[in-house]
């Protein structure tokens, strides 16, 4: 089981960009499905973006065309590039790592980071 840690959050004006990074610690990183989730105050946690070991991606409709998730299996890292940020993107963003065998239960069985705050001002 890998452990993960996020970095890169901060405060940005609407229309700006931020890049979040997730470092994974452990073996067999390439076998893990990596995801970014977010949780805004008073709202449920939601999946933002996911990338498989082979590089296939999927995104929440609300971020399609603005966010890009990528991974570097050699460096055990995942990046979320966020462009054209909106105030509604404000949330704590979490990295999740789950072995490919359990990808459909990522929230239950995956490893979570501490989260990083993203605040978008209008």
mmCIF file of N, CA and C in Angstrom, residues 40-121:
data_model
loop_
_atom_site.group_PDB
_atom_site.id
_atom_site.type_symbol
_atom_site.label_atom_id
_atom_site.label_comp_id
_atom_site.label_asym_id
_atom_site.label_seq_id
_atom_site.Cartn_x
_atom_site.Cartn_y
_atom_site.Cartn_z
ATOM 1 N N UNK A 40 -15.703 20.763 -0.690
ATOM 2 C CA UNK A 40 -15.960 22.151 -0.342
ATOM 3 C C UNK A 40 -16.765 22.191 0.951
ATOM 4 N N UNK A 41 -16.701 23.303 1.664
ATOM 5 C CA UNK A 41 -17.449 23.416 2.928
ATOM 6 C C UNK A 41 -18.934 23.136 2.721
ATOM 7 N N UNK A 42 -19.471 22.258 3.543
ATOM 8 C CA UNK A 42 -20.884 21.949 3.478
ATOM 9 C C UNK A 42 -21.300 21.044 2.343
ATOM 10 N N UNK A 43 -20.315 20.551 1.595
ATOM 11 C CA UNK A 43 -20.632 19.685 0.458
ATOM 12 C C UNK A 43 -19.954 18.331 0.631
ATOM 13 N N UNK A 44 -20.465 17.362 -0.110
ATOM 14 C CA UNK A 44 -19.863 16.041 -0.073
ATOM 15 C C UNK A 44 -18.584 16.017 -0.913
ATOM 16 N N UNK A 45 -17.730 15.087 -0.577
ATOM 17 C CA UNK A 45 -16.519 14.895 -1.355
ATOM 18 C C UNK A 45 -16.879 14.399 -2.754
ATOM 19 N N UNK A 46 -16.182 14.908 -3.757
ATOM 20 C CA UNK A 46 -16.463 14.514 -5.122
ATOM 21 C C UNK A 46 -15.178 14.182 -5.865
ATOM 22 N N UNK A 47 -15.305 13.263 -6.802
ATOM 23 C CA UNK A 47 -14.177 12.903 -7.648
ATOM 24 C C UNK A 47 -13.957 13.999 -8.670
ATOM 25 N N UNK A 48 -12.726 14.443 -8.794
ATOM 26 C CA UNK A 48 -12.367 15.490 -9.749
ATOM 27 C C UNK A 48 -11.739 14.884 -11.005
ATOM 28 N N UNK A 49 -10.753 14.024 -10.792
ATOM 29 C CA UNK A 49 -10.028 13.438 -11.926
ATOM 30 C C UNK A 49 -9.382 12.137 -11.492
ATOM 31 N N UNK A 50 -9.215 11.247 -12.451
ATOM 32 C CA UNK A 50 -8.617 9.942 -12.175
ATOM 33 C C UNK A 50 -7.709 9.559 -13.329
ATOM 34 N N UNK A 51 -6.628 8.890 -12.997
ATOM 35 C CA UNK A 51 -5.718 8.397 -14.023
ATOM 36 C C UNK A 51 -5.274 6.989 -13.667
ATOM 37 N N UNK A 52 -5.357 6.107 -14.646
ATOM 38 C CA UNK A 52 -4.972 4.716 -14.421
ATOM 39 C C UNK A 52 -3.466 4.556 -14.612
ATOM 40 N N UNK A 53 -3.001 3.369 -14.347
ATOM 41 C CA UNK A 53 -1.575 3.117 -14.502
ATOM 42 C C UNK A 53 -1.149 3.267 -15.955
ATOM 43 N N UNK A 54 -2.067 3.004 -16.872
ATOM 44 C CA UNK A 54 -1.751 3.131 -18.283
ATOM 45 C C UNK A 54 -1.946 4.521 -18.836
ATOM 46 N N UNK A 55 -2.425 5.431 -17.996
ATOM 47 C CA UNK A 55 -2.569 6.810 -18.444
ATOM 48 C C UNK A 55 -3.968 7.194 -18.897
ATOM 49 N N UNK A 56 -4.932 6.293 -18.815
ATOM 50 C CA UNK A 56 -6.307 6.660 -19.150
ATOM 51 C C UNK A 56 -6.856 7.590 -18.075
ATOM 52 N N UNK A 57 -7.605 8.582 -18.517
ATOM 53 C CA UNK A 57 -8.093 9.588 -17.581
ATOM 54 C C UNK A 57 -9.603 9.759 -17.677
ATOM 55 N N UNK A 58 -10.180 10.221 -16.587
ATOM 56 C CA UNK A 58 -11.561 10.686 -16.638
ATOM 57 C C UNK A 58 -11.709 11.845 -15.663
ATOM 58 N N UNK A 59 -12.671 12.707 -15.963
ATOM 59 C CA UNK A 59 -12.840 13.959 -15.236
ATOM 60 C C UNK A 59 -14.301 14.192 -14.874
ATOM 61 N N UNK A 60 -14.485 14.928 -13.806
ATOM 62 C CA UNK A 60 -15.826 15.410 -13.494
ATOM 63 C C UNK A 60 -16.228 16.388 -14.591
ATOM 64 N N UNK A 61 -17.518 16.408 -14.907
ATOM 65 C CA UNK A 61 -17.991 17.306 -15.962
ATOM 66 C C UNK A 61 -17.646 18.758 -15.662
ATOM 67 N N UNK A 62 -17.643 19.110 -14.397
ATOM 68 C CA UNK A 62 -17.422 20.504 -14.009
ATOM 69 C C UNK A 62 -16.002 20.981 -14.270
ATOM 70 N N UNK A 63 -15.067 20.059 -14.491
ATOM 71 C CA UNK A 63 -13.669 20.473 -14.696
ATOM 72 C C UNK A 63 -13.137 20.090 -16.075
ATOM 73 N N UNK A 64 -13.932 19.402 -16.862
ATOM 74 C CA UNK A 64 -13.471 18.991 -18.186
ATOM 75 C C UNK A 64 -13.059 20.201 -19.011
ATOM 76 N N UNK A 65 -11.925 20.088 -19.661
ATOM 77 C CA UNK A 65 -11.427 21.178 -20.482
ATOM 78 C C UNK A 65 -10.628 22.215 -19.712
ATOM 79 N N UNK A 66 -10.660 22.137 -18.383
ATOM 80 C CA UNK A 66 -9.909 23.097 -17.564
ATOM 81 C C UNK A 66 -8.809 22.422 -16.744
ATOM 82 N N UNK A 67 -9.057 21.214 -16.303
ATOM 83 C CA UNK A 67 -8.101 20.484 -15.477
ATOM 84 C C UNK A 67 -7.476 19.353 -16.273
ATOM 85 N N UNK A 68 -6.216 19.080 -15.969
ATOM 86 C CA UNK A 68 -5.514 17.965 -16.608
ATOM 87 C C UNK A 68 -4.750 17.183 -15.549
ATOM 88 N N UNK A 69 -4.984 15.883 -15.514
ATOM 89 C CA UNK A 69 -4.266 15.018 -14.577
ATOM 90 C C UNK A 69 -3.212 14.230 -15.354
ATOM 91 N N UNK A 70 -2.049 14.086 -14.760
ATOM 92 C CA UNK A 70 -0.971 13.332 -15.384
ATOM 93 C C UNK A 70 -0.178 12.623 -14.294
ATOM 94 N N UNK A 71 0.610 11.652 -14.712
ATOM 95 C CA UNK A 71 1.425 10.922 -13.748
ATOM 96 C C UNK A 71 2.789 10.612 -14.327
ATOM 97 N N UNK A 72 3.731 10.474 -13.431
ATOM 98 C CA UNK A 72 5.092 10.098 -13.801
ATOM 99 C C UNK A 72 5.429 8.865 -12.972
ATOM 100 N N UNK A 73 5.336 7.702 -13.581
ATOM 101 C CA UNK A 73 5.556 6.463 -12.832
ATOM 102 C C UNK A 73 7.008 6.296 -12.386
ATOM 103 N N UNK A 74 7.909 6.958 -13.078
ATOM 104 C CA UNK A 74 9.322 6.874 -12.687
ATOM 105 C C UNK A 74 9.601 7.676 -11.422
ATOM 106 N N UNK A 75 8.811 8.730 -11.216
ATOM 107 C CA UNK A 75 9.013 9.603 -10.048
ATOM 108 C C UNK A 75 7.952 9.411 -8.971
ATOM 109 N N UNK A 76 7.015 8.489 -9.201
ATOM 110 C CA UNK A 76 5.932 8.248 -8.236
ATOM 111 C C UNK A 76 5.153 9.526 -7.920
ATOM 112 N N UNK A 77 4.805 10.261 -8.951
ATOM 113 C CA UNK A 77 4.073 11.492 -8.726
ATOM 114 C C UNK A 77 2.865 11.606 -9.661
ATOM 115 N N UNK A 78 1.892 12.340 -9.194
ATOM 116 C CA UNK A 78 0.705 12.668 -9.979
ATOM 117 C C UNK A 78 0.505 14.172 -9.883
ATOM 118 N N UNK A 79 0.134 14.782 -10.986
ATOM 119 C CA UNK A 79 -0.049 16.226 -11.035
ATOM 120 C C UNK A 79 -1.452 16.560 -11.519
ATOM 121 N N UNK A 80 -2.034 17.577 -10.924
ATOM 122 C CA UNK A 80 -3.318 18.098 -11.383
ATOM 123 C C UNK A 80 -3.095 19.553 -11.780
ATOM 124 N N UNK A 81 -3.107 19.807 -13.058
ATOM 125 C CA UNK A 81 -2.985 21.166 -13.578
ATOM 126 C C UNK A 81 -4.379 21.755 -13.683
ATOM 127 N N UNK A 82 -4.584 22.856 -12.991
ATOM 128 C CA UNK A 82 -5.907 23.474 -12.953
ATOM 129 C C UNK A 82 -5.827 24.857 -13.585
ATOM 130 N N UNK A 83 -6.541 25.029 -14.674
ATOM 131 C CA UNK A 83 -6.572 26.296 -15.390
ATOM 132 C C UNK A 83 -7.968 26.887 -15.360
ATOM 133 N N UNK A 84 -8.054 28.160 -15.680
ATOM 134 C CA UNK A 84 -9.357 28.846 -15.726
ATOM 135 C C UNK A 84 -10.158 28.572 -14.465
ATOM 136 N N UNK A 85 -9.525 28.740 -13.340
ATOM 137 C CA UNK A 85 -10.162 28.422 -12.064
ATOM 138 C C UNK A 85 -11.339 29.342 -11.782
ATOM 139 N N UNK A 86 -12.323 28.759 -11.127
ATOM 140 C CA UNK A 86 -13.544 29.474 -10.775
ATOM 141 C C UNK A 86 -13.725 29.458 -9.259
ATOM 142 N N UNK A 87 -14.455 30.399 -8.718
ATOM 143 C CA UNK A 87 -14.691 30.382 -7.269
ATOM 144 C C UNK A 87 -15.290 29.061 -6.787
ATOM 145 N N UNK A 88 -16.087 28.426 -7.613
ATOM 146 C CA UNK A 88 -16.690 27.161 -7.209
ATOM 147 C C UNK A 88 -15.689 26.008 -7.176
ATOM 148 N N UNK A 89 -14.472 26.241 -7.602
ATOM 149 C CA UNK A 89 -13.423 25.228 -7.465
ATOM 150 C C UNK A 89 -12.787 25.252 -6.070
ATOM 151 N N UNK A 90 -13.157 26.238 -5.280
ATOM 152 C CA UNK A 90 -12.618 26.350 -3.931
ATOM 153 C C UNK A 90 -12.986 25.118 -3.111
ATOM 154 N N UNK A 91 -11.973 24.471 -2.556
ATOM 155 C CA UNK A 91 -12.189 23.233 -1.801
ATOM 156 C C UNK A 91 -10.850 22.752 -1.262
ATOM 157 N N UNK A 92 -10.927 21.748 -0.417
ATOM 158 C CA UNK A 92 -9.731 21.006 -0.046
ATOM 159 C C UNK A 92 -9.604 19.862 -1.043
ATOM 160 N N UNK A 93 -8.435 19.752 -1.637
ATOM 161 C CA UNK A 93 -8.197 18.737 -2.653
ATOM 162 C C UNK A 93 -7.373 17.611 -2.046
ATOM 163 N N UNK A 94 -7.821 16.386 -2.313
ATOM 164 C CA UNK A 94 -7.189 15.207 -1.749
ATOM 165 C C UNK A 94 -6.702 14.280 -2.862
ATOM 166 N N UNK A 95 -5.548 13.704 -2.623
ATOM 167 C CA UNK A 95 -5.020 12.678 -3.511
ATOM 168 C C UNK A 95 -5.405 11.308 -2.939
ATOM 169 N N UNK A 96 -5.752 10.409 -3.826
ATOM 170 C CA UNK A 96 -6.130 9.049 -3.421
ATOM 171 C C UNK A 96 -5.381 8.048 -4.281
ATOM 172 N N UNK A 97 -4.842 7.027 -3.651
ATOM 173 C CA UNK A 97 -4.137 5.962 -4.367
ATOM 174 C C UNK A 97 -4.767 4.629 -4.004
ATOM 175 N N UNK A 98 -5.144 3.871 -5.004
ATOM 176 C CA UNK A 98 -5.745 2.555 -4.747
ATOM 177 C C UNK A 98 -5.184 1.555 -5.745
ATOM 178 N N UNK A 99 -4.909 0.358 -5.266
ATOM 179 C CA UNK A 99 -4.405 -0.675 -6.159
ATOM 180 C C UNK A 99 -5.440 -0.946 -7.244
ATOM 181 N N UNK A 100 -4.965 -1.238 -8.418
ATOM 182 C CA UNK A 100 -5.849 -1.415 -9.560
ATOM 183 C C UNK A 100 -6.923 -2.482 -9.310
ATOM 184 N N UNK A 101 -6.640 -3.456 -8.478
ATOM 185 C CA UNK A 101 -7.636 -4.503 -8.192
ATOM 186 C C UNK A 101 -8.838 -3.960 -7.437
ATOM 187 N N UNK A 102 -8.669 -2.829 -6.770
ATOM 188 C CA UNK A 102 -9.726 -2.257 -5.931
ATOM 189 C C UNK A 102 -10.165 -0.889 -6.431
ATOM 190 N N UNK A 103 -9.887 -0.569 -7.706
ATOM 191 C CA UNK A 103 -10.110 0.789 -8.181
ATOM 192 C C UNK A 103 -11.558 1.234 -8.025
ATOM 193 N N UNK A 104 -12.492 0.277 -8.111
ATOM 194 C CA UNK A 104 -13.905 0.620 -8.010
ATOM 195 C C UNK A 104 -14.327 0.904 -6.565
ATOM 196 N N UNK A 105 -13.404 0.693 -5.641
ATOM 197 C CA UNK A 105 -13.667 1.009 -4.240
ATOM 198 C C UNK A 105 -12.567 1.926 -3.712
ATOM 199 N N UNK A 106 -12.206 2.880 -4.539
ATOM 200 C CA UNK A 106 -11.088 3.756 -4.211
ATOM 201 C C UNK A 106 -11.315 4.507 -2.913
ATOM 202 N N UNK A 107 -12.533 5.002 -2.711
ATOM 203 C CA UNK A 107 -12.775 5.816 -1.517
ATOM 204 C C UNK A 107 -12.683 4.969 -0.259
ATOM 205 N N UNK A 108 -13.081 3.720 -0.355
ATOM 206 C CA UNK A 108 -13.107 2.862 0.824
ATOM 207 C C UNK A 108 -11.734 2.277 1.129
ATOM 208 N N UNK A 109 -11.018 1.872 0.093
ATOM 209 C CA UNK A 109 -9.774 1.136 0.305
ATOM 210 C C UNK A 109 -8.516 1.889 -0.082
ATOM 211 N N UNK A 110 -8.655 3.067 -0.652
ATOM 212 C CA UNK A 110 -7.479 3.805 -1.076
ATOM 213 C C UNK A 110 -6.797 4.533 0.064
ATOM 214 N N UNK A 111 -5.580 4.966 -0.204
ATOM 215 C CA UNK A 111 -4.824 5.790 0.740
ATOM 216 C C UNK A 111 -5.100 7.253 0.436
ATOM 217 N N UNK A 112 -5.248 8.029 1.479
ATOM 218 C CA UNK A 112 -5.569 9.448 1.343
ATOM 219 C C UNK A 112 -4.445 10.298 1.910
ATOM 220 N N UNK A 113 -4.237 11.440 1.258
ATOM 221 C CA UNK A 113 -3.345 12.425 1.812
ATOM 222 C C UNK A 113 -4.092 13.326 2.785
ATOM 223 N N UNK A 114 -3.364 14.295 3.322
ATOM 224 C CA UNK A 114 -3.969 15.221 4.289
ATOM 225 C C UNK A 114 -4.812 16.297 3.619
ATOM 226 N N UNK A 115 -4.621 16.454 2.341
ATOM 227 C CA UNK A 115 -5.376 17.467 1.614
ATOM 228 C C UNK A 115 -4.614 18.775 1.505
ATOM 229 N N UNK A 116 -4.955 19.530 0.475
ATOM 230 C CA UNK A 116 -4.358 20.853 0.279
ATOM 231 C C UNK A 116 -5.473 21.816 -0.109
ATOM 232 N N UNK A 117 -5.453 22.981 0.502
ATOM 233 C CA UNK A 117 -6.528 23.955 0.298
ATOM 234 C C UNK A 117 -6.305 24.735 -0.991
ATOM 235 N N UNK A 118 -7.357 24.822 -1.785
ATOM 236 C CA UNK A 118 -7.370 25.671 -2.976
ATOM 237 C C UNK A 118 -8.491 26.686 -2.783
ATOM 238 N N UNK A 119 -8.132 27.951 -2.873
ATOM 239 C CA UNK A 119 -9.112 29.025 -2.721
ATOM 240 C C UNK A 119 -9.055 29.919 -3.943
ATOM 241 N N UNK A 120 -10.204 30.074 -4.592
ATOM 242 C CA UNK A 120 -10.287 30.904 -5.791
ATOM 243 C C UNK A 120 -11.159 32.110 -5.467
ATOM 244 N N UNK A 121 -10.586 33.280 -5.551
ATOM 245 C CA UNK A 121 -11.319 34.498 -5.245
ATOM 246 C C UNK A 121 -11.944 35.074 -6.506
#
